[in-house]
XYZ file of C-alpha atoms in Angstrom:
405
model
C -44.119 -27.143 33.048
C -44.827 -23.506 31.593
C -46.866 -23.338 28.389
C -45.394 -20.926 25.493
C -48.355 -19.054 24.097
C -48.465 -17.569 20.152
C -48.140 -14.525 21.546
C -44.572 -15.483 23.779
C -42.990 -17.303 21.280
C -43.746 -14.071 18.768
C -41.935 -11.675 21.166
C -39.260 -13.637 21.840
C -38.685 -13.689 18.342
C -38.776 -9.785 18.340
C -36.320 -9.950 20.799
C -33.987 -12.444 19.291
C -34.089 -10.272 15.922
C -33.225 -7.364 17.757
C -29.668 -8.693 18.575
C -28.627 -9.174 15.008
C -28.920 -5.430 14.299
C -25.460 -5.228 16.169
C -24.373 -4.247 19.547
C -26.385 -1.685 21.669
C -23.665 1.095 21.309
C -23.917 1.441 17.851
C -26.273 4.877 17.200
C -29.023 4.093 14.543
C -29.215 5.733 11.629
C -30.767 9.208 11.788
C -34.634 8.571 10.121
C -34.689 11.161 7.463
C -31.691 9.374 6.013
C -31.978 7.451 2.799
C -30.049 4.990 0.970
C -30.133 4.547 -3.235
C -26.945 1.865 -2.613
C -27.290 -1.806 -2.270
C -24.539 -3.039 0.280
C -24.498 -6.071 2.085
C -24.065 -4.627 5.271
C -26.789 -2.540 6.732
C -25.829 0.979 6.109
C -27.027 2.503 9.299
C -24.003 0.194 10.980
C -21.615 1.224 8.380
C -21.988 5.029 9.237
C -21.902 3.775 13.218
C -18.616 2.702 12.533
C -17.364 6.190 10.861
C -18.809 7.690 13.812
C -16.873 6.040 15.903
C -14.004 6.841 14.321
C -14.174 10.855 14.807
C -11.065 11.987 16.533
C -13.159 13.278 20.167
C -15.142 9.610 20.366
C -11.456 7.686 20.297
C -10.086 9.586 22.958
C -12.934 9.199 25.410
C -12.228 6.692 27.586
C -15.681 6.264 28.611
C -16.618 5.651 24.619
C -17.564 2.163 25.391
C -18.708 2.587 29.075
C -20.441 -0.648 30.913
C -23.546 0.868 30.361
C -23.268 -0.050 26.632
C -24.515 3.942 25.280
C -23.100 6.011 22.484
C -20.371 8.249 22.913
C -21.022 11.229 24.525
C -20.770 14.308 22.417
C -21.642 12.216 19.520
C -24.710 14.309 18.711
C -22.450 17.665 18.338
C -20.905 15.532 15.052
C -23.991 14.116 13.603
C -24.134 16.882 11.162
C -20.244 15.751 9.881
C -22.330 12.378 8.845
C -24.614 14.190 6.448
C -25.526 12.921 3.050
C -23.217 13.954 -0.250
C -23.154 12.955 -4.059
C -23.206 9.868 -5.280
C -20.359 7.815 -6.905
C -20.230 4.874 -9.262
C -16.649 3.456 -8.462
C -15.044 0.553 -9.943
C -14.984 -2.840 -7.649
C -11.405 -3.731 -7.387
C -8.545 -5.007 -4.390
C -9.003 -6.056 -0.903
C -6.769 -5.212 2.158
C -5.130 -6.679 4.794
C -5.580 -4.863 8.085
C -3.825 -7.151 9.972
C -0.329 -6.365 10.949
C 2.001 -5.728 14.017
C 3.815 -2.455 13.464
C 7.386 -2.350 13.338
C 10.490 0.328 12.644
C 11.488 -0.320 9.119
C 14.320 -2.275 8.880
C 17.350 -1.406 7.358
C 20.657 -1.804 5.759
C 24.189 -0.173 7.724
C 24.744 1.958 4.410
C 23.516 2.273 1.227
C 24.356 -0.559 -0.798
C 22.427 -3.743 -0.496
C 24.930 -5.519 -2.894
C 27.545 -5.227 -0.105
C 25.044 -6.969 2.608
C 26.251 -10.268 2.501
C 24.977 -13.022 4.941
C 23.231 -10.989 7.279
C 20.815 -11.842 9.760
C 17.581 -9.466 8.515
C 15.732 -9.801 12.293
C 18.840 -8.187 14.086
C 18.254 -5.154 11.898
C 14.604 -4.893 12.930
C 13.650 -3.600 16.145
C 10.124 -2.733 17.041
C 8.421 0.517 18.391
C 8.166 1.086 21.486
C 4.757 2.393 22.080
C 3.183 3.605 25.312
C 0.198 1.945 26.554
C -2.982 2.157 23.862
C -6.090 2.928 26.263
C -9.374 1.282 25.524
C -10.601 3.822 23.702
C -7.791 3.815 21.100
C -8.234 -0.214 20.755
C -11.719 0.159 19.984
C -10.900 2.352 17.076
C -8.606 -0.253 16.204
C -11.010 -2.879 15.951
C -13.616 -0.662 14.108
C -11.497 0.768 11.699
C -10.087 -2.723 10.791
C -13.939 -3.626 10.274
C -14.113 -0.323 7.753
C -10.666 -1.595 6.248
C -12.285 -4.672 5.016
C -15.413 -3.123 3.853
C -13.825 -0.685 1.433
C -12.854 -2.958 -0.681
C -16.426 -3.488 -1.900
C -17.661 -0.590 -4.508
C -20.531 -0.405 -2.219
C -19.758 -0.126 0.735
C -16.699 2.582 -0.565
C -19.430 4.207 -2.077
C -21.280 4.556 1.074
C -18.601 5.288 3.037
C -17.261 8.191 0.951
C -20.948 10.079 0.863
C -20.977 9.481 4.307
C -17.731 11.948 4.284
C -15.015 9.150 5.839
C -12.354 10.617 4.218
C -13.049 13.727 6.070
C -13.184 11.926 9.745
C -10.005 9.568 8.267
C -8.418 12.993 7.624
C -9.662 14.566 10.876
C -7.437 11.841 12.649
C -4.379 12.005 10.912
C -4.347 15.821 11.696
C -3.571 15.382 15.353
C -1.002 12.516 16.817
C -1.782 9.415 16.037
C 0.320 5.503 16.850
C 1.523 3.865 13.655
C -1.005 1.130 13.891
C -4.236 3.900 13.469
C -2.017 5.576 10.533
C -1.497 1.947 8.863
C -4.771 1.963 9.186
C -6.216 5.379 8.384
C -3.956 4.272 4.798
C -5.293 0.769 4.326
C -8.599 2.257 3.901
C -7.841 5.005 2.078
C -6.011 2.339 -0.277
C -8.817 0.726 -0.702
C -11.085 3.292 -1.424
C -8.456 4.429 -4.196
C -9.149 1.142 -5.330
C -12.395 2.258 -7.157
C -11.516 4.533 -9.944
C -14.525 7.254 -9.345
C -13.893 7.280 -6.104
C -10.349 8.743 -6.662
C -11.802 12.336 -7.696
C -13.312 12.946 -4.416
C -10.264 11.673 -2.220
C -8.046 14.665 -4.365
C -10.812 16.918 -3.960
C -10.890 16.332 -0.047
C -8.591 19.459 0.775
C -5.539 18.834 2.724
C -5.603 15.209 2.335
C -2.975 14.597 -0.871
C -0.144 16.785 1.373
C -0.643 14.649 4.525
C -0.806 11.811 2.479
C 2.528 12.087 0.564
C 3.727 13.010 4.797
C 3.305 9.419 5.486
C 6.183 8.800 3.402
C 8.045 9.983 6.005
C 7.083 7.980 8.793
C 9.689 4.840 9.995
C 7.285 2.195 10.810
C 7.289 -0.441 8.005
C 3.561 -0.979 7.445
C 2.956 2.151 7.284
C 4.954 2.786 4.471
C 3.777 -0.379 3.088
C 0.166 1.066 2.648
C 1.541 4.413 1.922
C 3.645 3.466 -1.253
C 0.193 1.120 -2.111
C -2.341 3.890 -1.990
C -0.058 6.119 -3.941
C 1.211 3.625 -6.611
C -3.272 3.278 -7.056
C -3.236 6.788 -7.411
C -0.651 7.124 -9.976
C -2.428 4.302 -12.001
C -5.582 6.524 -11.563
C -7.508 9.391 -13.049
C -6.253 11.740 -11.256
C -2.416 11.580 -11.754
C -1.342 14.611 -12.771
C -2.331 16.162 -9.434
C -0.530 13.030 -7.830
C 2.526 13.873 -9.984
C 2.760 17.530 -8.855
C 2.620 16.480 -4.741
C 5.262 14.181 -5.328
C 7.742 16.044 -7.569
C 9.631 17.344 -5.166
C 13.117 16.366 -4.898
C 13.225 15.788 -0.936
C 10.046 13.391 -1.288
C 11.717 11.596 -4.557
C 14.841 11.413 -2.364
C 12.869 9.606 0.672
C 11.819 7.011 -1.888
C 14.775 5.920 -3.136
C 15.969 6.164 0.367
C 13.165 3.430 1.522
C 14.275 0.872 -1.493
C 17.792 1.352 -0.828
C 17.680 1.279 3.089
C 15.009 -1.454 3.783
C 15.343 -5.239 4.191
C 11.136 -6.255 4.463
C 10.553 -8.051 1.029
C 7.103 -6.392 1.036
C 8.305 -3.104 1.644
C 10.340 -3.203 -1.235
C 7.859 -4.410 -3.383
C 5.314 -1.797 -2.628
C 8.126 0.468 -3.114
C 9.506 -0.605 -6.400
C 6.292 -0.990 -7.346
C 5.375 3.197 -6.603
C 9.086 3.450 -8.951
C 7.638 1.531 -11.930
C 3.974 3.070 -11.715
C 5.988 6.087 -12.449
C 7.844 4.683 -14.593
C 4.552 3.306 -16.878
C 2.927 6.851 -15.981
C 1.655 9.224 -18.996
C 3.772 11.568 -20.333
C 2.167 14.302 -18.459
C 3.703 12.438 -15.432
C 6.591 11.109 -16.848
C 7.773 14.685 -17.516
C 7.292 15.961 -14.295
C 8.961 12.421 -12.012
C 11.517 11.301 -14.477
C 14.087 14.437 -14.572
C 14.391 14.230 -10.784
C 14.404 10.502 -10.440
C 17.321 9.997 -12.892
C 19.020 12.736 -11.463
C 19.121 11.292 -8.004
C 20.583 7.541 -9.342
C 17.057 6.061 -10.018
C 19.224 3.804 -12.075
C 21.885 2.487 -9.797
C 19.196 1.887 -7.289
C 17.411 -0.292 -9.347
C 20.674 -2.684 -10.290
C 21.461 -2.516 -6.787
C 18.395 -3.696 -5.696
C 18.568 -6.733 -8.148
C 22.179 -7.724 -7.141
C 20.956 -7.853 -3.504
C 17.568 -10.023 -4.790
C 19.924 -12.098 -6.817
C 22.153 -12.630 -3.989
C 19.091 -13.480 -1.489
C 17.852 -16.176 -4.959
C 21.022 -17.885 -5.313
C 22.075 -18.512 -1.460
C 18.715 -18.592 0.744
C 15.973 -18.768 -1.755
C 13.031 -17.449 0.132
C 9.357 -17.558 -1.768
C 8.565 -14.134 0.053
C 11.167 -12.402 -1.548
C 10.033 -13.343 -5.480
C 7.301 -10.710 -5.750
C 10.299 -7.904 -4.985
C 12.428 -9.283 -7.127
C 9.688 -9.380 -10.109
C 8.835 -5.627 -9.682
C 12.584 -4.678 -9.502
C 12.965 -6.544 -12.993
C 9.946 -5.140 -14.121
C 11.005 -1.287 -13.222
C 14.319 -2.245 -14.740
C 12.763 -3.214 -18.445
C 10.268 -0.102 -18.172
C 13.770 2.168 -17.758
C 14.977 0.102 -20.563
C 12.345 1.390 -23.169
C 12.631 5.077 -22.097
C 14.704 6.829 -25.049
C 16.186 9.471 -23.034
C 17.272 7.095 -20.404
C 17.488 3.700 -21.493
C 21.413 3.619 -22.335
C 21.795 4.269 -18.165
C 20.594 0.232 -18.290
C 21.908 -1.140 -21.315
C 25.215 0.115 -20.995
C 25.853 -1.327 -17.391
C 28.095 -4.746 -17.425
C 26.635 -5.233 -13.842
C 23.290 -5.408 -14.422
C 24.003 -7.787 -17.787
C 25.741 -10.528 -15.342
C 22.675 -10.038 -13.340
C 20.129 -10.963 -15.842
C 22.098 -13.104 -17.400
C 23.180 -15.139 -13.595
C 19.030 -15.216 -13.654
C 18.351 -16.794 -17.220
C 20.813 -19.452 -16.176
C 19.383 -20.298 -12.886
C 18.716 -23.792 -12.191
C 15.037 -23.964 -10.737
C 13.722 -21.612 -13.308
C 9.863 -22.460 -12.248
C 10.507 -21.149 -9.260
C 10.867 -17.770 -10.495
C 9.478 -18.391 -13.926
C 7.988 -14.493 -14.275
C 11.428 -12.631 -13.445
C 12.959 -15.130 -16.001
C 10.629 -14.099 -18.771
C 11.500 -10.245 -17.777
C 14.919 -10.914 -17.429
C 14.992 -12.387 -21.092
C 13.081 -9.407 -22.350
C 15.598 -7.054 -20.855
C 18.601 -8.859 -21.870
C 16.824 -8.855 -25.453
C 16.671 -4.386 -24.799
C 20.141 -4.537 -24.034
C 21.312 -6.594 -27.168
C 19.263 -4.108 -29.669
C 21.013 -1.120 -28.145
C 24.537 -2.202 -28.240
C 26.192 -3.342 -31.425
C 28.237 -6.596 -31.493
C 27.157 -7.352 -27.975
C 25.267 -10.422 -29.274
C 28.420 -11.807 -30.767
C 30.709 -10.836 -28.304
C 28.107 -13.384 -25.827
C 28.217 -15.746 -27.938
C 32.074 -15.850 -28.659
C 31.894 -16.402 -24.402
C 30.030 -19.111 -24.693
C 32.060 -20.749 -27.057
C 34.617 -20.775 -24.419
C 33.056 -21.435 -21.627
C 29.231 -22.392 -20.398
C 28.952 -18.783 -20.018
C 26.769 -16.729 -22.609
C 27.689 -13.123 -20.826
C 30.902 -11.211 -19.148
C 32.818 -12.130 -16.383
């Protein structure tokens, strides 16, 4: 039986240490560079991952060759990796890179109230995409990996000196599936996440336009993440310059299009949720998005959007749909407190039955957050119209009814 000398066991150990530094295609870090930031994650794999995310490495099909070695060409980019200023971002949300892309679904027309009893999966259909090569899966894989890491300050931190949002926009320059956009906007969502790191993703030029492009793709999770990294950039520093990219009427237009036209309960949610960050915006913003969006029936969307919640609530009840209808209610009682704009709300009989069908419905704790809004809007409505109060309660009197029928 062989012996195991000091000296064996020692270099096996080497050896077996080795292999935890990650696979033998990932490039080390270049010597010279430093790192002041405390990650979890060794940094030198973090920036191999960026790397491999450079437009010329995904499309060579040889990028992960048998032979296990870099990417050819890689050394003509290393300079792209270089070092920039530091950040001290805010540690916030996580993401949730996986997802099978699909053509948004929609409604046959414009009015969700009038969908009645449909079947939501006939109305989806999914996109037809030609074959992804290896190379393209591989950037799949490691920009899922990057996904997940932005959502630490850290590693965001890292990722951003190490110029990712250059290589991120880099790729969404030239044609790209819907699944590397989805997920080109995860991570940029979840760098916008950390509230420093906001300036340098609006200083990155050319990256708010292409951005607010997205909005114009038809693949659901793309939009998803679209309507997420901009409602997190509306909430952020930075908003004016948000406000000014999106106050154009064909962009407002395409929103409201999206929550009129889509049946994905997430979709809508995001959506409604990019309405009401408007909504809540400072007055610097609100000047600029709320003209437009009242204009183009911001208002009638909204009630709209309830009636086809409520509908979904009172005849299918489906947990995955509460979250929409929250936001929607939500969007509706920011309107409500807007004194330019609020009569557009309190003045509609349609949108009282609404909120009033909600306060009386059955399982309350089942939706117990919409029912609080829904009482706080119907409370907005009552202190702008006179005698309304008395008028309900003369109805329910008569009946078990406390609004209009």
């Amino acid at each position: 039986m062989a012996t195991m000398t000091f000296e064996d066991k020692e270099e096996e150990e080497e050896e077996a240490g080795e292999d935890h530094h990650g696979p033998s295609h990932h490039p080390p870090a270049p010597p010279d560079e430093l790192f002041d930031i405390a990650t979890s994650v060794d940094p030198s794999y973090i920036i191999s991952l960026i790397r491999k995310l450079l437009p010329n490495v995904k499309n060579d099909h040889n990028f992960c060759g048998a032979d296990g070695d870099s990417a050819p060409n890689e050394g003509s980019k290393i300079d792209l990796m270089g070092e920039s200023a530091s950040s001290s971002p805010k540690d916030r949300v996580r993401g949730s890179p996986d997802h099978n892309s699909e053509a948004m679904d929609v409604v046959n027309g414009f009015e969700k109230s009038s969908y009645q009893d449909g079947d939501d999966e006939n109305l989806c259909r999914k996109v037809e995409q030609p074959g992804v090569s290896a190379g393209e899966e591989v950037w799949e894989e490691y920009g899922c990996v990057l996904w997940d890491l932005a959502a630490s300050r850290n590693h965001a931190e890292l990722m951003v000196e190490n110029l990712v949002l250059e290589v991120l926009l880099a790729n969404l320059m030239i044609p790209q599936t819907v699944r590397v956009a989805e997920i080109i906007l995860g991570i940029i969502g979840n760098l916008a996440c950390h509230e420093v790191l906001m300036q340098r993703i609006v200083s990155t030029q050319g990256l708010n336009e292409i951005i607010v492009d997205q909005l114009f793709l038809d693949d659901t999770q793309c939009l998803i993440e679209a309507c997420r990294l901009l409602t997190l950039c509306l909430q952020g520093s930075e908003c004016i310059i948000w406000a000014e990219k999106l106050q154009s009427e064909h962009i407002l237009q395409r929103v409201l299009w999206i929550a009129e036209n889509t049946l994905n309960p997430q979709l809508i949610e995001k959506n409604v949720g990019l309405l009401l960050a408007i909504l809540e915006s400072r007055p610097e913003v609100a000047r600029a998005l709320h003209p437009p969006l009242m204009k183009l029936g911001l208002p009638s969307v909204l009630i709209d959007l309830l009636a086809f919640e409520m509908n979904k609530l009172l005849h299918e009840r489906i947990p995955e749909r509460y979250p929409a209808l929250e936001v929607i209610l939500r969007s509706i009682e920011a309107l409500s407190v807007l004194d330019s704009y609020s009569q557009e709300i309190t003045l509609n009989k349609k949108l009282l039955q609404l909120v009033c069908d909600l306060i009386k419905f059955p399982d309350k704790v089942e939706v117990a957050n919409s029912c609080v809004t829904a009482v706080v809007v119907l409370a907005n409505i009552l202190s702008d119209i006179d005698d309304l109060a008395s008028e309900i309660s003369q109805g329910s009197a008569r009946d078990d009814s406390f609004c209009f029928r």
